[in-house]
Amino acid sequence: MGTGLHPSTRLDKEATESTVEFIRRVRERIATVVVGQDVVVERLLVALFTGGHLLLQGVPGLAKTLLVAALSKTIDLEFARIQFTIDLLPSDILGSEVLDQRTNDFRTVKGPIFTNLLLADEINRAAPKVQSALLEAMQERRVTIGKESFRLPAPFLVIATQNPVEQSGTFELPEAQLDRFMLCHRLKYLERAEERDVLKRNLALGVRREERGAIVRTEFDVLAEGAVGSTEDLVRAMEVVHQVHVSDTFIEHVVELVERTRHHPRIELGCSPRAGISLIKASRARALIQGRDYVVPEDLYSLADDVMLHRMRLNYEALADGLTGADVLRQLLDEFGFMPT
C-alpha cells in the first residue's frame, strides 16, 4: 500500500496525514488477530468511511465475525451483534412498545439496531419479514416502532455475513435487499503461508484459568482492549474521503459500465443507479486508503466485483452455457481496457 499522497493541495494536509495515520493504526490492530485478509480489511474501511453497508460472503471459518469484532474494538464505536435465526422477529431487532405495569402506559424499548456498528450474522437465516425490517433502517437511517419514528445513531453501518454454500433453512436475499448493500465481498481461502501462520497462532493461545476450571482461549480472547481511534478520527476520515477528486472522465467510465450491464445480451437484470453511486463513493475511499487524493481506473477495476456482481442477474442462456456474473463483468471491464490490480 502506498503511503505518500499526491502533491496536491486539494485536501487539507493536516487532516489527510491524520487520517492516513489513523488507517495505519486500525490495520495494524486488526492484523494482530486476523492473518491476511488485507482486501477484506480494506473493504471494511471503505464501508466505514462512506457509510455504506457491507455483505460478507464466505464459508464458515474465514474469520468473518472476528474481523468485524476486531474492527469494532479499534474505534470507539457502539457495537451490537445479532445472530439471525428462523424464529427471529422484527421487534427483536428494532425494538417494541411494552406495557409499564407501574404507570399502565406503553413505553418504547429500543432494539439492538440502535448502535453504530451492527453485525447481522448469517442474515439469510432470517425470514423475509425480518430482512425487510432492515430495509428502512439501512436506506433511511431510521426505524419505526409503533407509530413513532426514531433516527439511528450516526454513524450507522450494517455488516452482514452469509454462507453461500449452505442452503438448508435459509432465505435468499431479494434484489431489493441486496441493492441496499454498497459492497458484497466474497472471502477466499487463505494462502498456504497465511494458513500456516493461523495454525501457529492458534497453537500458542493456550488456556485461561477461571475460578476452579480453565477455558481454551480463542482469537476473540486476545482482541486488545482500548480503541486506537476515536469517533472524531472517523468523522475526519469521512470528510477527507468526500474531498478526494473524481474526474469527469472517471464518472463517464462509471456511467458507461453501469449502462452496459443493462443492455448486455447475457444479463437479465442490470445494475441500478445505486451501483454507480456506490462505485464512485467506494473508489474515493479506496483512493485515500491507497494514499491518493484522486481516483484512478484501477479503483473502478478493483471494486467492480464487490459493487456490481450482487446487483446483476444473468439470463437463462448464459447460465446454461456455464457463465458466471464474474465472467461477464470481466468481459465488460476488459472492453474498457482497465488494468487489473
Coordinates of N, CA, C and O in Angstrom, one line a residue, residues 17-144:
E17 N -3.1 13.7 6.6 CA -2.0 13.0 7.3 C -2.5 12.3 8.5 O -2.2 11.2 8.8
S18 N -3.4 13.0 9.2 CA -4.0 12.4 10.4 C -4.8 11.1 10.1 O -4.8 10.1 10.8
T19 N -5.6 11.2 8.9 CA -6.4 10.1 8.5 C -5.5 8.9 8.1 O -5.8 7.8 8.4
V20 N -4.5 9.2 7.3 CA -3.6 8.1 6.9 C -3.0 7.4 8.1 O -2.9 6.2 8.1
E21 N -2.6 8.2 9.1 CA -2.1 7.6 10.3 C -3.1 6.8 11.1 O -2.9 5.7 11.6
F22 N -4.4 7.3 11.1 CA -5.5 6.6 11.7 C -5.7 5.2 11.0 O -5.9 4.2 11.6
I23 N -5.7 5.2 9.6 CA -5.9 4.0 8.9 C -4.7 3.0 9.2 O -5.0 1.8 9.4
R24 N -3.5 3.5 9.3 CA -2.4 2.6 9.6 C -2.6 1.9 11.0 O -2.4 0.7 11.1
R25 N -3.0 2.7 12.0 CA -3.2 2.1 13.3 C -4.3 1.1 13.3 O -4.2 0.0 13.9
V26 N -5.4 1.3 12.6 CA -6.5 0.4 12.6 C -6.1 -0.9 11.9 O -6.3 -2.0 12.4
R27 N -5.4 -0.8 10.8 CA -5.0 -2.0 10.1 C -4.0 -2.8 10.9 O -4.0 -4.1 10.9
E28 N -3.1 -2.1 11.6 CA -2.1 -2.9 12.4 C -2.8 -3.6 13.6 O -2.4 -4.7 13.9
R29 N -3.8 -2.9 14.2 CA -4.5 -3.6 15.3 C -5.3 -4.8 14.8 O -5.2 -5.8 15.5
I30 N -6.0 -4.7 13.7 CA -6.7 -5.9 13.2 C -5.8 -7.0 12.8 O -6.1 -8.2 13.1
A31 N -4.6 -6.6 12.3 CA -3.6 -7.7 11.9 C -3.1 -8.5 13.1 O -2.5 -9.5 12.9
T32 N -3.2 -7.9 14.3 CA -2.8 -8.7 15.5 C -3.6 -9.9 15.8 O -3.1 -10.9 16.4
V33 N -4.8 -10.0 15.2 CA -5.7 -11.2 15.5 C -6.1 -11.8 14.2 O -6.6 -13.0 14.2
V34 N -6.1 -11.1 13.0 CA -6.5 -11.6 11.8 C -5.4 -11.7 10.8 O -4.7 -10.7 10.5
V35 N -5.1 -12.9 10.3 CA -4.0 -13.1 9.4 C -4.5 -12.9 8.0 O -5.5 -13.4 7.5
G36 N -3.7 -12.2 7.2 CA -4.0 -11.9 5.8 C -5.3 -11.1 5.7 O -5.5 -10.2 6.5
Q37 N -6.1 -11.4 4.7 CA -7.4 -10.7 4.5 C -7.3 -9.2 4.4 O -8.1 -8.4 4.8
D38 N -6.1 -8.8 3.7 CA -5.9 -7.3 3.6 C -7.0 -6.7 2.7 O -7.4 -5.6 3.0
V39 N -7.5 -7.4 1.7 CA -8.5 -6.8 0.9 C -9.8 -6.7 1.7 O -10.5 -5.7 1.5
V40 N -10.1 -7.6 2.5 CA -11.4 -7.6 3.3 C -11.3 -6.4 4.3 O -12.3 -5.6 4.4
V41 N -10.1 -6.2 4.9 CA -10.0 -5.1 5.8 C -10.2 -3.8 5.0 O -10.8 -2.8 5.5
E42 N -9.6 -3.7 3.8 CA -9.8 -2.5 3.0 C -11.3 -2.3 2.7 O -11.7 -1.1 2.8
R43 N -12.0 -3.3 2.4 CA -13.4 -3.2 2.2 C -14.2 -2.7 3.4 O -15.1 -1.9 3.3
L44 N -13.8 -3.2 4.6 CA -14.4 -2.7 5.8 C -14.2 -1.2 6.0 O -15.1 -0.5 6.4
L45 N -13.0 -0.8 5.7 CA -12.7 0.6 5.9 C -13.4 1.5 4.8 O -13.9 2.5 5.1
V46 N -13.5 0.9 3.6 CA -14.3 1.6 2.6 C -15.7 1.8 3.0 O -16.3 2.9 2.9
A47 N -16.3 0.8 3.6 CA -17.7 0.8 4.0 C -17.8 1.8 5.2 O -18.8 2.7 5.2
L48 N -16.9 1.8 6.1 CA -16.9 2.6 7.3 C -16.8 4.1 6.9 O -17.5 5.0 7.4
F49 N -15.9 4.4 6.0 CA -15.7 5.8 5.6 C -16.8 6.4 4.7 O -16.8 7.6 4.6
T50 N -17.5 5.6 4.1 CA -18.6 6.1 3.2 C -20.0 5.8 3.7 O -20.9 6.2 3.0
G51 N -20.1 5.2 4.8 CA -21.4 4.9 5.4 C -22.2 3.9 4.6 O -23.5 3.9 4.7
G52 N -21.6 3.1 3.8 CA -22.2 2.1 3.0 C -22.3 0.8 3.8 O -21.4 0.5 4.6
H53 N -23.3 0.0 3.5 CA -23.4 -1.3 4.2 C -22.7 -2.4 3.4 O -22.5 -2.3 2.2
L54 N -22.2 -3.4 4.2 CA -21.3 -4.4 3.6 C -21.8 -5.8 3.9 O -22.2 -6.1 5.0
L55 N -21.8 -6.6 2.8 CA -22.2 -8.0 3.0 C -21.0 -8.9 2.7 O -20.3 -8.7 1.7
L56 N -20.7 -9.7 3.7 CA -19.5 -10.6 3.6 C -20.0 -12.0 3.3 O -20.8 -12.6 4.1
Q57 N -19.6 -12.6 2.2 CA -20.0 -14.0 1.8 C -18.8 -14.9 1.9 O -17.7 -14.5 1.4
G58 N -18.9 -16.0 2.6 CA -17.8 -16.9 2.7 C -18.2 -18.1 3.5 O -19.1 -18.1 4.3
V59 N -17.5 -19.2 3.3 CA -17.8 -20.4 4.0 C -17.4 -20.2 5.5 O -16.6 -19.3 5.8
P60 N -17.9 -21.0 6.4 CA -17.5 -20.9 7.8 C -16.0 -21.0 8.0 O -15.3 -21.8 7.3
G61 N -15.5 -20.3 9.0 CA -14.1 -20.4 9.4 C -13.2 -19.5 8.7 O -11.9 -19.6 8.9
L62 N -13.7 -18.5 8.0 CA -12.8 -17.5 7.4 C -12.7 -16.2 8.2 O -12.3 -15.2 7.6
A63 N -13.0 -16.3 9.4 CA -12.8 -15.1 10.3 C -13.7 -13.9 10.0 O -13.3 -12.8 10.3
K64 N -14.9 -14.2 9.5 CA -15.8 -13.0 9.1 C -16.2 -12.3 10.4 O -16.1 -11.1 10.5
T65 N -16.7 -13.1 11.4 CA -17.1 -12.4 12.6 C -16.0 -11.8 13.4 O -16.1 -10.7 14.0
L66 N -14.8 -12.5 13.4 CA -13.7 -12.0 14.1 C -13.2 -10.7 13.5 O -12.8 -9.7 14.2
L67 N -13.3 -10.6 12.2 CA -12.9 -9.3 11.5 C -13.7 -8.1 12.0 O -13.2 -7.1 12.3
V68 N -15.0 -8.3 12.0 CA -15.9 -7.3 12.4 C -15.8 -6.9 13.9 O -15.7 -5.8 14.3
A69 N -15.6 -8.0 14.7 CA -15.4 -7.7 16.1 C -14.1 -7.0 16.4 O -14.0 -6.0 17.2
A70 N -13.1 -7.3 15.6 CA -11.8 -6.6 15.7 C -11.9 -5.1 15.3 O -11.4 -4.2 16.0
L71 N -12.6 -4.9 14.2 CA -12.9 -3.5 13.8 C -13.6 -2.7 14.8 O -13.2 -1.6 15.1
S72 N -14.6 -3.3 15.4 CA -15.4 -2.6 16.4 C -14.5 -2.2 17.6 O -14.8 -1.2 18.3
K73 N -13.5 -3.0 17.9 CA -12.7 -2.6 19.1 C -11.5 -1.6 18.7 O -10.9 -1.1 19.7
T74 N -11.3 -1.4 17.5 CA -10.2 -0.5 17.1 C -10.7 1.0 17.1 O -9.9 1.9 17.2
I75 N -12.0 1.2 17.0 CA -12.6 2.5 17.0 C -13.6 2.6 18.1 O -14.4 1.7 18.4
D76 N -13.7 3.8 18.7 CA -14.6 4.0 19.8 C -16.0 4.1 19.3 O -16.6 5.2 19.3
L77 N -16.6 3.0 18.9 CA -18.0 3.0 18.4 C -18.8 2.0 19.2 O -18.3 1.0 19.7
E78 N -20.1 2.2 19.2 CA -21.0 1.3 19.8 C -21.2 0.1 18.9 O -21.3 0.3 17.6
F79 N -21.2 -1.1 19.4 CA -21.3 -2.3 18.6 C -22.3 -3.3 19.1 O -22.5 -3.4 20.3
A80 N -23.1 -3.9 18.2 CA -24.1 -4.9 18.6 C -24.0 -6.0 17.5 O -23.8 -5.8 16.3
R81 N -24.3 -7.2 18.0 CA -24.3 -8.4 17.1 C -25.6 -9.1 17.3 O -26.1 -9.4 18.4
I82 N -26.2 -9.4 16.1 CA -27.4 -10.2 16.1 C -27.2 -11.5 15.3 O -26.8 -11.4 14.2
Q83 N -27.4 -12.6 16.0 CA -27.4 -13.9 15.3 C -28.7 -14.2 14.6 O -29.7 -14.4 15.3
F84 N -28.8 -14.1 13.3 CA -30.1 -14.3 12.6 C -30.5 -15.7 12.6 O -29.7 -16.6 12.2
T85 N -31.7 -16.0 13.0 CA -32.3 -17.4 13.0 C -33.7 -17.3 12.5 O -34.3 -16.2 12.3
I86 N -34.2 -18.5 12.2 CA -35.5 -18.6 11.6 C -36.6 -18.0 12.5 O -37.7 -17.5 12.0
D87 N -36.5 -18.1 13.8 CA -37.5 -17.6 14.7 C -37.4 -16.2 15.2 O -38.1 -15.7 16.0
L88 N -36.4 -15.5 14.6 CA -36.2 -14.1 14.9 C -37.4 -13.2 14.4 O -38.0 -13.5 13.4
L89 N -37.8 -12.2 15.2 CA -38.9 -11.3 14.9 C -38.4 -9.9 14.6 O -37.3 -9.6 15.2
P90 N -39.1 -9.1 13.8 CA -38.6 -7.7 13.6 C -38.4 -7.0 14.9 O -37.5 -6.2 15.0
S91 N -39.3 -7.2 15.8 CA -39.2 -6.5 17.1 C -37.9 -6.9 17.9 O -37.4 -6.1 18.7
D92 N -37.3 -8.0 17.6 CA -36.1 -8.4 18.2 C -34.9 -7.6 17.8 O -33.9 -7.5 18.4
I93 N -35.1 -7.0 16.6 CA -34.0 -6.1 16.0 C -34.3 -4.6 16.3 O -33.5 -3.9 16.8
L94 N -35.6 -4.2 16.0 CA -35.9 -2.8 16.0 C -36.3 -2.3 17.4 O -36.0 -1.2 17.8
G95 N -37.0 -3.2 18.2 CA -37.5 -2.8 19.5 C -39.0 -2.9 19.5 O -39.6 -3.3 18.4
S96 N -39.6 -2.6 20.6 CA -41.1 -2.7 20.6 C -41.6 -1.8 21.7 O -40.9 -1.2 22.5
E97 N -43.0 -1.7 21.7 CA -43.6 -1.0 22.8 C -44.1 -2.0 23.9 O -44.7 -3.0 23.5
V98 N -43.8 -1.7 25.1 CA -44.2 -2.7 26.2 C -45.0 -1.9 27.2 O -44.8 -0.7 27.4
L99 N -45.8 -2.6 27.9 CA -46.7 -2.0 28.9 C -46.0 -1.9 30.2 O -45.5 -2.9 30.7
D100 N -45.8 -0.7 30.7 CA -45.2 -0.5 32.0 C -46.3 -0.7 33.1 O -47.2 0.1 33.2
Q101 N -46.2 -1.7 33.8 CA -47.3 -2.1 34.8 C -47.4 -1.1 35.9 O -48.4 -1.0 36.6
R102 N -46.3 -0.3 36.2 CA -46.3 0.6 37.3 C -47.2 1.8 36.9 O -48.0 2.4 37.6
T103 N -47.0 2.3 35.6 CA -47.7 3.5 35.2 C -48.9 3.2 34.3 O -49.7 4.1 34.0
N104 N -49.0 1.9 33.9 CA -50.1 1.5 33.0 C -50.0 2.2 31.6 O -51.0 2.3 31.0
D105 N -48.8 2.6 31.3 CA -48.6 3.3 30.0 C -47.6 2.4 29.1 O -46.8 1.7 29.7
F106 N -47.7 2.6 27.8 CA -46.8 1.9 27.0 C -45.5 2.8 26.9 O -45.5 4.0 26.8
R107 N -44.4 2.1 26.9 CA -43.1 2.8 26.7 C -42.3 2.0 25.6 O -42.5 0.8 25.4
T108 N -41.4 2.7 24.9 CA -40.7 2.2 23.9 C -39.3 1.6 24.4 O -38.6 2.3 25.1
V109 N -39.1 0.3 24.0 CA -37.8 -0.3 24.3 C -37.1 -0.5 23.0 O -37.5 -1.2 22.1
K110 N -36.0 0.3 22.8 CA -35.3 0.2 21.6 C -34.5 -1.1 21.5 O -33.9 -1.6 22.4
G111 N -34.4 -1.6 20.2 CA -33.7 -2.9 20.0 C -32.2 -2.7 19.7 O -31.7 -1.5 19.7
P112 N -31.5 -3.7 19.4 CA -30.0 -3.7 19.2 C -29.6 -2.9 18.0 O -28.4 -2.6 17.8
I113 N -30.6 -2.6 17.1 CA -30.2 -1.8 15.9 C -29.8 -0.4 16.2 O -29.1 0.2 15.4
F114 N -30.1 0.1 17.4 CA -29.7 1.4 17.8 C -28.2 1.4 18.3 O -27.9 1.4 19.5
T115 N -27.4 1.3 17.3 CA -25.9 1.2 17.6 C -25.2 1.8 16.4 O -25.8 2.2 15.4
N116 N -23.9 1.9 16.5 CA -23.1 2.5 15.3 C -22.7 1.4 14.3 O -22.8 1.6 13.1
L117 N -22.3 0.2 14.9 CA -21.9 -0.9 14.0 C -22.7 -2.1 14.4 O -22.6 -2.6 15.5
L118 N -23.5 -2.6 13.4 CA -24.4 -3.7 13.6 C -23.9 -4.9 12.8 O -23.8 -4.8 11.6
L119 N -23.5 -6.0 13.5 CA -23.2 -7.2 12.8 C -24.4 -8.1 12.7 O -24.9 -8.6 13.7
A120 N -24.9 -8.3 11.5 CA -26.0 -9.2 11.2 C -25.4 -10.5 10.7 O -25.2 -10.7 9.6
D121 N -25.3 -11.4 11.7 CA -24.6 -12.7 11.4 C -25.5 -13.7 10.8 O -26.6 -13.9 11.3
E122 N -25.1 -14.2 9.6 CA -25.9 -15.2 8.9 C -27.3 -14.6 8.6 O -28.3 -15.2 8.9
I123 N -27.3 -13.5 7.9 CA -28.5 -12.7 7.6 C -29.5 -13.5 6.8 O -30.7 -13.4 7.0
N124 N -29.1 -14.5 6.0 CA -30.0 -15.2 5.2 C -30.7 -16.3 5.9 O -31.5 -17.0 5.4
R125 N -30.5 -16.4 7.2 CA -31.2 -17.4 8.0 C -32.5 -16.8 8.6 O -33.3 -17.5 9.1
A126 N -32.7 -15.5 8.5 CA -33.9 -14.9 9.0 C -35.0 -14.9 7.9 O -34.7 -14.9 6.7
A127 N -36.2 -14.9 8.4 CA -37.4 -14.9 7.5 C -37.4 -13.5 6.7 O -36.9 -12.5 7.2
P128 N -38.1 -13.5 5.6 CA -38.2 -12.3 4.7 C -38.7 -11.1 5.5 O -38.2 -10.0 5.3
K129 N -39.7 -11.3 6.4 CA -40.2 -10.1 7.1 C -39.2 -9.5 8.0 O -39.2 -8.3 8.3
V130 N -38.3 -10.3 8.5 CA -37.2 -9.7 9.4 C -36.2 -9.0 8.5 O -35.7 -7.9 8.8
Q131 N -35.8 -9.6 7.3 CA -34.9 -8.9 6.4 C -35.5 -7.6 6.0 O -34.8 -6.6 5.9
S132 N -36.8 -7.6 5.7 CA -37.5 -6.4 5.3 C -37.4 -5.3 6.3 O -37.4 -4.1 6.0
A133 N -37.4 -5.7 7.6 CA -37.4 -4.8 8.7 C -36.1 -3.9 8.7 O -36.1 -2.8 9.2
L134 N -35.1 -4.5 8.1 CA -33.8 -3.8 8.0 C -33.8 -2.7 6.9 O -33.0 -1.8 6.9
L135 N -34.7 -2.9 5.9 CA -34.7 -2.0 4.7 C -34.7 -0.5 5.1 O -33.9 0.3 4.6
E136 N -35.7 -0.2 5.9 CA -35.9 1.2 6.2 C -34.7 1.7 7.0 O -34.2 2.9 6.7
A137 N -34.2 0.9 7.9 CA -33.0 1.3 8.7 C -31.8 1.5 7.8 O -31.1 2.5 7.9
M138 N -31.6 0.6 6.8 CA -30.4 0.7 6.0 C -30.4 1.8 5.0 O -29.4 2.4 4.7
Q139 N -31.6 2.1 4.5 CA -31.8 3.1 3.5 C -31.9 4.5 4.1 O -31.3 5.5 3.7
E140 N -32.8 4.6 5.1 CA -33.2 5.9 5.6 C -32.6 6.3 7.0 O -32.8 7.3 7.5
R141 N -31.9 5.3 7.6 CA -31.2 5.5 8.9 C -32.3 5.9 9.9 O -32.0 6.8 10.8
R142 N -33.4 5.3 9.8 CA -34.4 5.5 10.8 C -35.3 4.2 10.9 O -35.4 3.5 10.0
V143 N -36.0 4.0 12.1 CA -36.9 2.9 12.2 C -38.2 3.4 12.9 O -38.2 4.4 13.5
T144 N -39.2 2.6 12.6 CA -40.5 2.9 13.2 C -40.9 1.9 14.2 O -40.9 0.7 13.9

